[in-house]
Structure formats: structure tokens, C-alpha cells
């Protein structure tokens, strides 16, 4: 934040400043984030890429079996939401909002909801 | 469960129709051989012997009655007592209850009784009124067709007109009524009678009209002054002046009008006549009247639908329901009844303008039926067409409509439902959907592998959580 606020002297310095800030961000993330949270983030990224690719295919190529698109895209988005929910309940910085729920319970709920979601997804897929 | 019962009834009805056809096989007419001839006393039965003989030779049984004679009704308990009616009562003003105009029209429209009206210049107002019901306007009493260029010198007023068929035949007269060999006949027609004009009724079929020089005029004797003073009226002449006309009702009863009773007489049937220049020739009245009455009495130009069928391509049995967008084949077998060289029979009917409509309120498909083959018994022609059911579900009708002047009107329809795809009829595993299938499997794989890795990492995570918690508390 500090980097962007200082007036840029040249593109070189601002680029290097951005680079250093990103590396700081990554370092901090590596150092302070839990393994399980990292795991969640990793899979969230995969889901985002998959969803974007599906949507691009639907826009650029075909949406003909629209039910198949709805099933897979909805499933991907739903899985992303559920996973994000699990992250909110387990990551240390937000765990305070969910004091009553243990990690095990959060995971069990995530599993149950995901199974229902997958049933719907395959039903739509045709 | 009602359906098989209907089928049984249908088969029974077909058997009944078939037995009726068998019963009347010796007659030349497709509908029956009983003719009621209503002859008024002023006309002598013996003057028309050629005409009666011609009818009897064609297998008809004639019953003669006077117009005022009380008699059995034309139809009783919905059964016909007569199949045809010949009305030769031009000057009669009142009829027995059987022959009241209302009963005649009912007999034609409901019971398919074919009627031939033979009229003359002494036409009564009652007959003119009846003709008006069909949009035919006869000229006034005591007027007649006059032609000062083509006449028999016997007639001082030039009212015995010699008319060439080629010049008098209406351009719309169908070949079903006047066959092509008669159209080029050189024998003139001897016509001594009244003229009528045709209105807008689309069921009317003009057959014969006056030649270019023929017109309708009064027959009364007038001296020269009277002629000059006479108020000039609109003159009906040429093609407007109809002499012989026909009509086919919606129920396929046929009606004919001949404005000249003397046309049927023995002395004009096939008589030697001289024209105004003294050239002798033989009249063609007999030939013409035989052809015309053959049509009116349903000996020619009769069509019937033997059979219709519809089924999906690669199937043989009809369905009650067809899915949208499937290919359906419709087959119709048509037969025509004709009389050729004195032989009457059902023969194959060939035409290239038969259409099929696949209709729900509007025709969604209108297509030409193609001739496929003559049936095995050689009596009918099969037509078929294959088309794709429209992408629209609802109650549809296969409608075979064939209305051509001179031919029996055909209106045949069968009802089917067009239904959408059943839930299990949609195509599955479409090639274009593979990215979506992959996406779905990927999501499942992601979920399963996430669960595995989550459970695997449980130990380390606990330590980390504890570490973070202790860090925070410090």
C-alpha cells in the first residue's frame, strides 16, 4: 500500500517496488498461513480456473447441452463456496467469528453439503 | 380401452360399404340405378325414347311420375327410394309434397340424390325460383336463345340454334364432364331453349354457353314498330349466355341444368339437319347428353379414398402419437370410377396435384403426395409422402383435401397427437459437452483429494494451530 501511495519516480522503481511488495506478501503468506488453509487456497484456485475455463467454453464454443453447463458450472461454483465456507471456519484470522464450531464439525458439514451438491451436479449433467 | 371398439365399428362400416358396392356392381352409376323421372303432362314420354333407351342401356331403372302425382318420398327413414332424379317439368307451377323445392334441396344435400333439371322457354316462376337457390338466373319466360348466323332454316325466328361444341364449350368445363374426344366433335348441337346466367356460387361448373353470335331474346310476335319502341334491355349473349351448367354440392350430389327440353327429343337426338347455308350434318345431341348425364348420374369422375395410413419411417403400423421432429410417412390410396367403352369399374386414379396438410389450426406442413404404385388389384393408386413432424406439439390432423371441379370432392382426415420428447428420449453424452463433463469430474476429484489431504494433514495442522494460538496469546 505504501508503495502505490508514494509518487512514482520512474517505471523502473515502481515496478521493482511492486515486485518487492509481492514477494513480501508471498513470504508473509508462506510464513504465517497454516498448511490446511494453504491446502484450501490451492483447491480454491483450481476451482476458479476450472470455472473460468467452463464459462469461456460456454461463451466461445457452445452452450448446447445447457443442462450440462449448468450442472458442471454450478457444481464448480458451489464447491468453491463450500470450500470458502470451510476456510472461514478454520483459518485462524477468522476463526473468532465461529467460536462455537470445532474444526471437525466444520469439516463434516462441508463434506455433507458437498455430497448433496455433487448429487445435484450429476443429476443436472444429463 | 375404447379404441379397439371403435376399430371394430370402423371395420363393420367398411364391410357394409363394400357390400353395397358389390350390390350395385351391375349398374353403370357408382351410387345406384333407380331414377325418378318427373315428366309434366305437356311433354310426351314417347318424344324422348332415345334418351330413355340410352339410360336403360346404361343399367338404370326408370320410374315415371307426374309432377303433381302423390308418391313415395325420395327418402324414407334416411333411406333413399331413388338414387337420381330427372325433373322434366319446366312449366309446372306447383309440385306434390315429395317434389317441393325444400325436399329437393334436402335430398341433394343430405342424401346425395343427383338431379337433372330439364327446362324450356315456357319455364315457370317456381322453377326459376328453385334455380335461384343455386345462384342460377334463368331468363324470363318466352325468351330463347337466338343466333342469326347458326340456325336451322326450319325455325323462322332463328331459335333452333346449331352450336358447335368447340365454340360453345366453356373454357372451365372439366374433362371429367366433357371428355376430350367430344370436345373436338364436328357434329353441331341442336339447341332450342332458354338461356341462364351463372352467379358467383363457387360450386357451379359452367359447361356449355352460346356461341359468339348467340343471344337471348323474346319469342313473342311483334311488328316492326313494337320492336323499335321496345325498351332496350340488357342483352345476355355469347359466353354469358349459359345453356348447360352443372353443380356439385359439398356432399357430392351432382346437379345439372339443361335449358332446352327439345335437345333431348328424338328429332334432335342424332338427326339430320341443315344449317342456314343448306349444309347437312348430323346433330351431336346424343353424344353430348350421354356424356353430360353420365357425369350427373355419377358414372364418371367419381373418386374415393380406398385407404389412408400413416406411420413412422421404418415402421408399418400407425401410431396415435408421433414425437416432434420424427419422419412420418402418409399413404393414401385413391380410386376413380369411370365408364369407358361401356365398361364401368374402379380404376387407378392418377394426378400430380394431390396435397396433404398436416394441420393444427393452420397447416404446419403442406406437401405434395407422390404417386408410388398401382395397387395389386389394379383398381387404385397409392400416393405417399414422407415429412418431418413440426417442432410443435399438439393435436394434429392429416388432411387430404382434393376439390377439383368435375371430380368428387375428397376430404379425408385423421387425428394424431404430436408429443415432445419423453424424458428418456433426449440425446445423451453429446460430444460438445465433454468440457462440462470434465469440469464436473474435476470438481469431484478436487473434493475427494481435498478430503484425503485434509485428513492426512491433521497432525501437523494441530501443532500449527496450537503454535499460532500460543503466539497470539503471548
PDB file of C-alpha atoms in Angstrom, chain A residues 32-36 39-40 43 46-47 50 54 57-58 62-65 68-69 72 75-76 79 83 86 90 92-93 103-104 107 110-111 114-115 118 121-122 125-126, chain B residues 427-447 449-462 464-465 468-469 471-472:
ATOM      1  CA  UNK A  32       2.013 -17.294   8.676  1.00  0.00           C
ATOM      2  CA  UNK A  33      -0.589 -19.392   6.866  1.00  0.00           C
ATOM      3  CA  UNK A  34      -1.495 -22.831   8.159  1.00  0.00           C
ATOM      4  CA  UNK A  35      -0.967 -25.905   5.969  1.00  0.00           C
ATOM      5  CA  UNK A  36      -4.668 -26.666   5.898  1.00  0.00           C
ATOM      6  CA  UNK A  39      -4.476 -26.527   1.045  1.00  0.00           C
ATOM      7  CA  UNK A  40      -7.881 -24.839   0.857  1.00  0.00           C
ATOM      8  CA  UNK A  43      -8.010 -26.020  -4.293  1.00  0.00           C
ATOM      9  CA  UNK A  46      -8.085 -24.871  -9.112  1.00  0.00           C
ATOM     10  CA  UNK A  47     -11.861 -24.397  -8.908  1.00  0.00           C
ATOM     11  CA  UNK A  50     -11.929 -24.687 -13.934  1.00  0.00           C
ATOM     12  CA  UNK A  54     -16.012 -23.722 -18.499  1.00  0.00           C
ATOM     13  CA  UNK A  57     -16.120 -22.556 -23.439  1.00  0.00           C
ATOM     14  CA  UNK A  58     -19.824 -21.808 -22.999  1.00  0.00           C
ATOM     15  CA  UNK A  62     -21.301 -23.819 -27.351  1.00  0.00           C
ATOM     16  CA  UNK A  63     -23.852 -23.925 -24.620  1.00  0.00           C
ATOM     17  CA  UNK A  64     -25.900 -26.596 -26.395  1.00  0.00           C
ATOM     18  CA  UNK A  65     -26.473 -29.129 -23.661  1.00  0.00           C
ATOM     19  CA  UNK A  68     -24.559 -30.000 -18.684  1.00  0.00           C
ATOM     20  CA  UNK A  69     -23.162 -26.493 -18.456  1.00  0.00           C
ATOM     21  CA  UNK A  72     -20.788 -28.544 -14.063  1.00  0.00           C
ATOM     22  CA  UNK A  75     -21.133 -27.594  -9.193  1.00  0.00           C
ATOM     23  CA  UNK A  76     -17.803 -25.827  -9.530  1.00  0.00           C
ATOM     24  CA  UNK A  79     -17.837 -26.337  -4.402  1.00  0.00           C
ATOM     25  CA  UNK A  83     -14.689 -24.610   0.399  1.00  0.00           C
ATOM     26  CA  UNK A  86     -14.739 -24.156   5.353  1.00  0.00           C
ATOM     27  CA  UNK A  90     -10.915 -22.951  10.079  1.00  0.00           C
ATOM     28  CA  UNK A  92      -7.035 -18.619  12.435  1.00  0.00           C
ATOM     29  CA  UNK A  93      -7.726 -14.992  11.453  1.00  0.00           C
ATOM     30  CA  UNK A 103     -12.766 -27.833  13.047  1.00  0.00           C
ATOM     31  CA  UNK A 104     -14.068 -31.387  12.896  1.00  0.00           C
ATOM     32  CA  UNK A 107     -15.247 -30.331   8.002  1.00  0.00           C
ATOM     33  CA  UNK A 110     -18.515 -29.331   4.453  1.00  0.00           C
ATOM     34  CA  UNK A 111     -18.425 -32.996   3.443  1.00  0.00           C
ATOM     35  CA  UNK A 114     -20.530 -31.255  -0.844  1.00  0.00           C
ATOM     36  CA  UNK A 115     -22.038 -34.713  -1.278  1.00  0.00           C
ATOM     37  CA  UNK A 118     -22.409 -33.427  -6.198  1.00  0.00           C
ATOM     38  CA  UNK A 121     -24.498 -31.712 -10.168  1.00  0.00           C
ATOM     39  CA  UNK A 122     -24.555 -35.208 -11.683  1.00  0.00           C
ATOM     40  CA  UNK A 125     -25.246 -33.221 -16.103  1.00  0.00           C
ATOM     41  CA  UNK A 126     -27.585 -35.476 -18.131  1.00  0.00           C
TER      42      UNK A 126
ATOM     43  CA  UNK B 427     -29.660 -37.405 -26.676  1.00  0.00           C
ATOM     44  CA  UNK B 428     -27.027 -38.109 -24.061  1.00  0.00           C
ATOM     45  CA  UNK B 429     -23.238 -37.788 -23.857  1.00  0.00           C
ATOM     46  CA  UNK B 430     -23.092 -35.153 -26.525  1.00  0.00           C
ATOM     47  CA  UNK B 431     -19.630 -34.526 -27.904  1.00  0.00           C
ATOM     48  CA  UNK B 432     -19.804 -30.785 -27.387  1.00  0.00           C
ATOM     49  CA  UNK B 433     -20.492 -31.263 -23.690  1.00  0.00           C
ATOM     50  CA  UNK B 434     -17.220 -33.027 -22.883  1.00  0.00           C
ATOM     51  CA  UNK B 435     -15.632 -29.902 -21.319  1.00  0.00           C
ATOM     52  CA  UNK B 436     -18.607 -29.717 -18.958  1.00  0.00           C
ATOM     53  CA  UNK B 437     -18.350 -33.393 -18.071  1.00  0.00           C
ATOM     54  CA  UNK B 438     -14.610 -32.935 -17.471  1.00  0.00           C
ATOM     55  CA  UNK B 439     -15.333 -29.907 -15.303  1.00  0.00           C
ATOM     56  CA  UNK B 440     -17.794 -31.874 -13.202  1.00  0.00           C
ATOM     57  CA  UNK B 441     -15.398 -34.798 -12.759  1.00  0.00           C
ATOM     58  CA  UNK B 442     -12.623 -32.364 -11.898  1.00  0.00           C
ATOM     59  CA  UNK B 443     -14.773 -30.821  -9.158  1.00  0.00           C
ATOM     60  CA  UNK B 444     -15.447 -34.277  -7.721  1.00  0.00           C
ATOM     61  CA  UNK B 445     -11.778 -35.189  -7.899  1.00  0.00           C
ATOM     62  CA  UNK B 446     -10.891 -31.912  -6.237  1.00  0.00           C
ATOM     63  CA  UNK B 447     -13.361 -32.653  -3.453  1.00  0.00           C
ATOM     64  CA  UNK B 449      -8.439 -35.327  -2.986  1.00  0.00           C
ATOM     65  CA  UNK B 450      -9.053 -32.337  -0.737  1.00  0.00           C
ATOM     66  CA  UNK B 451     -10.747 -34.531   1.838  1.00  0.00           C
ATOM     67  CA  UNK B 452      -7.842 -37.014   1.710  1.00  0.00           C
ATOM     68  CA  UNK B 453      -5.197 -34.310   2.049  1.00  0.00           C
ATOM     69  CA  UNK B 454      -7.146 -32.547   4.810  1.00  0.00           C
ATOM     70  CA  UNK B 455      -7.360 -35.709   6.869  1.00  0.00           C
ATOM     71  CA  UNK B 456      -3.706 -36.543   6.152  1.00  0.00           C
ATOM     72  CA  UNK B 457      -2.526 -33.152   7.328  1.00  0.00           C
ATOM     73  CA  UNK B 458      -4.413 -33.302  10.606  1.00  0.00           C
ATOM     74  CA  UNK B 459      -1.393 -33.778  12.874  1.00  0.00           C
ATOM     75  CA  UNK B 460       0.777 -31.024  11.565  1.00  0.00           C
ATOM     76  CA  UNK B 461      -2.092 -28.641  11.475  1.00  0.00           C
ATOM     77  CA  UNK B 462      -2.948 -29.171  15.122  1.00  0.00           C
ATOM     78  CA  UNK B 464       0.447 -25.215  13.934  1.00  0.00           C
ATOM     79  CA  UNK B 465      -2.864 -24.109  15.361  1.00  0.00           C
ATOM     80  CA  UNK B 468      -0.440 -19.808  16.330  1.00  0.00           C
ATOM     81  CA  UNK B 469      -2.703 -19.698  19.354  1.00  0.00           C
ATOM     82  CA  UNK B 471       1.793 -16.900  19.584  1.00  0.00           C
ATOM     83  CA  UNK B 472      -1.327 -14.798  19.765  1.00  0.00           C
TER      84      UNK B 472
END
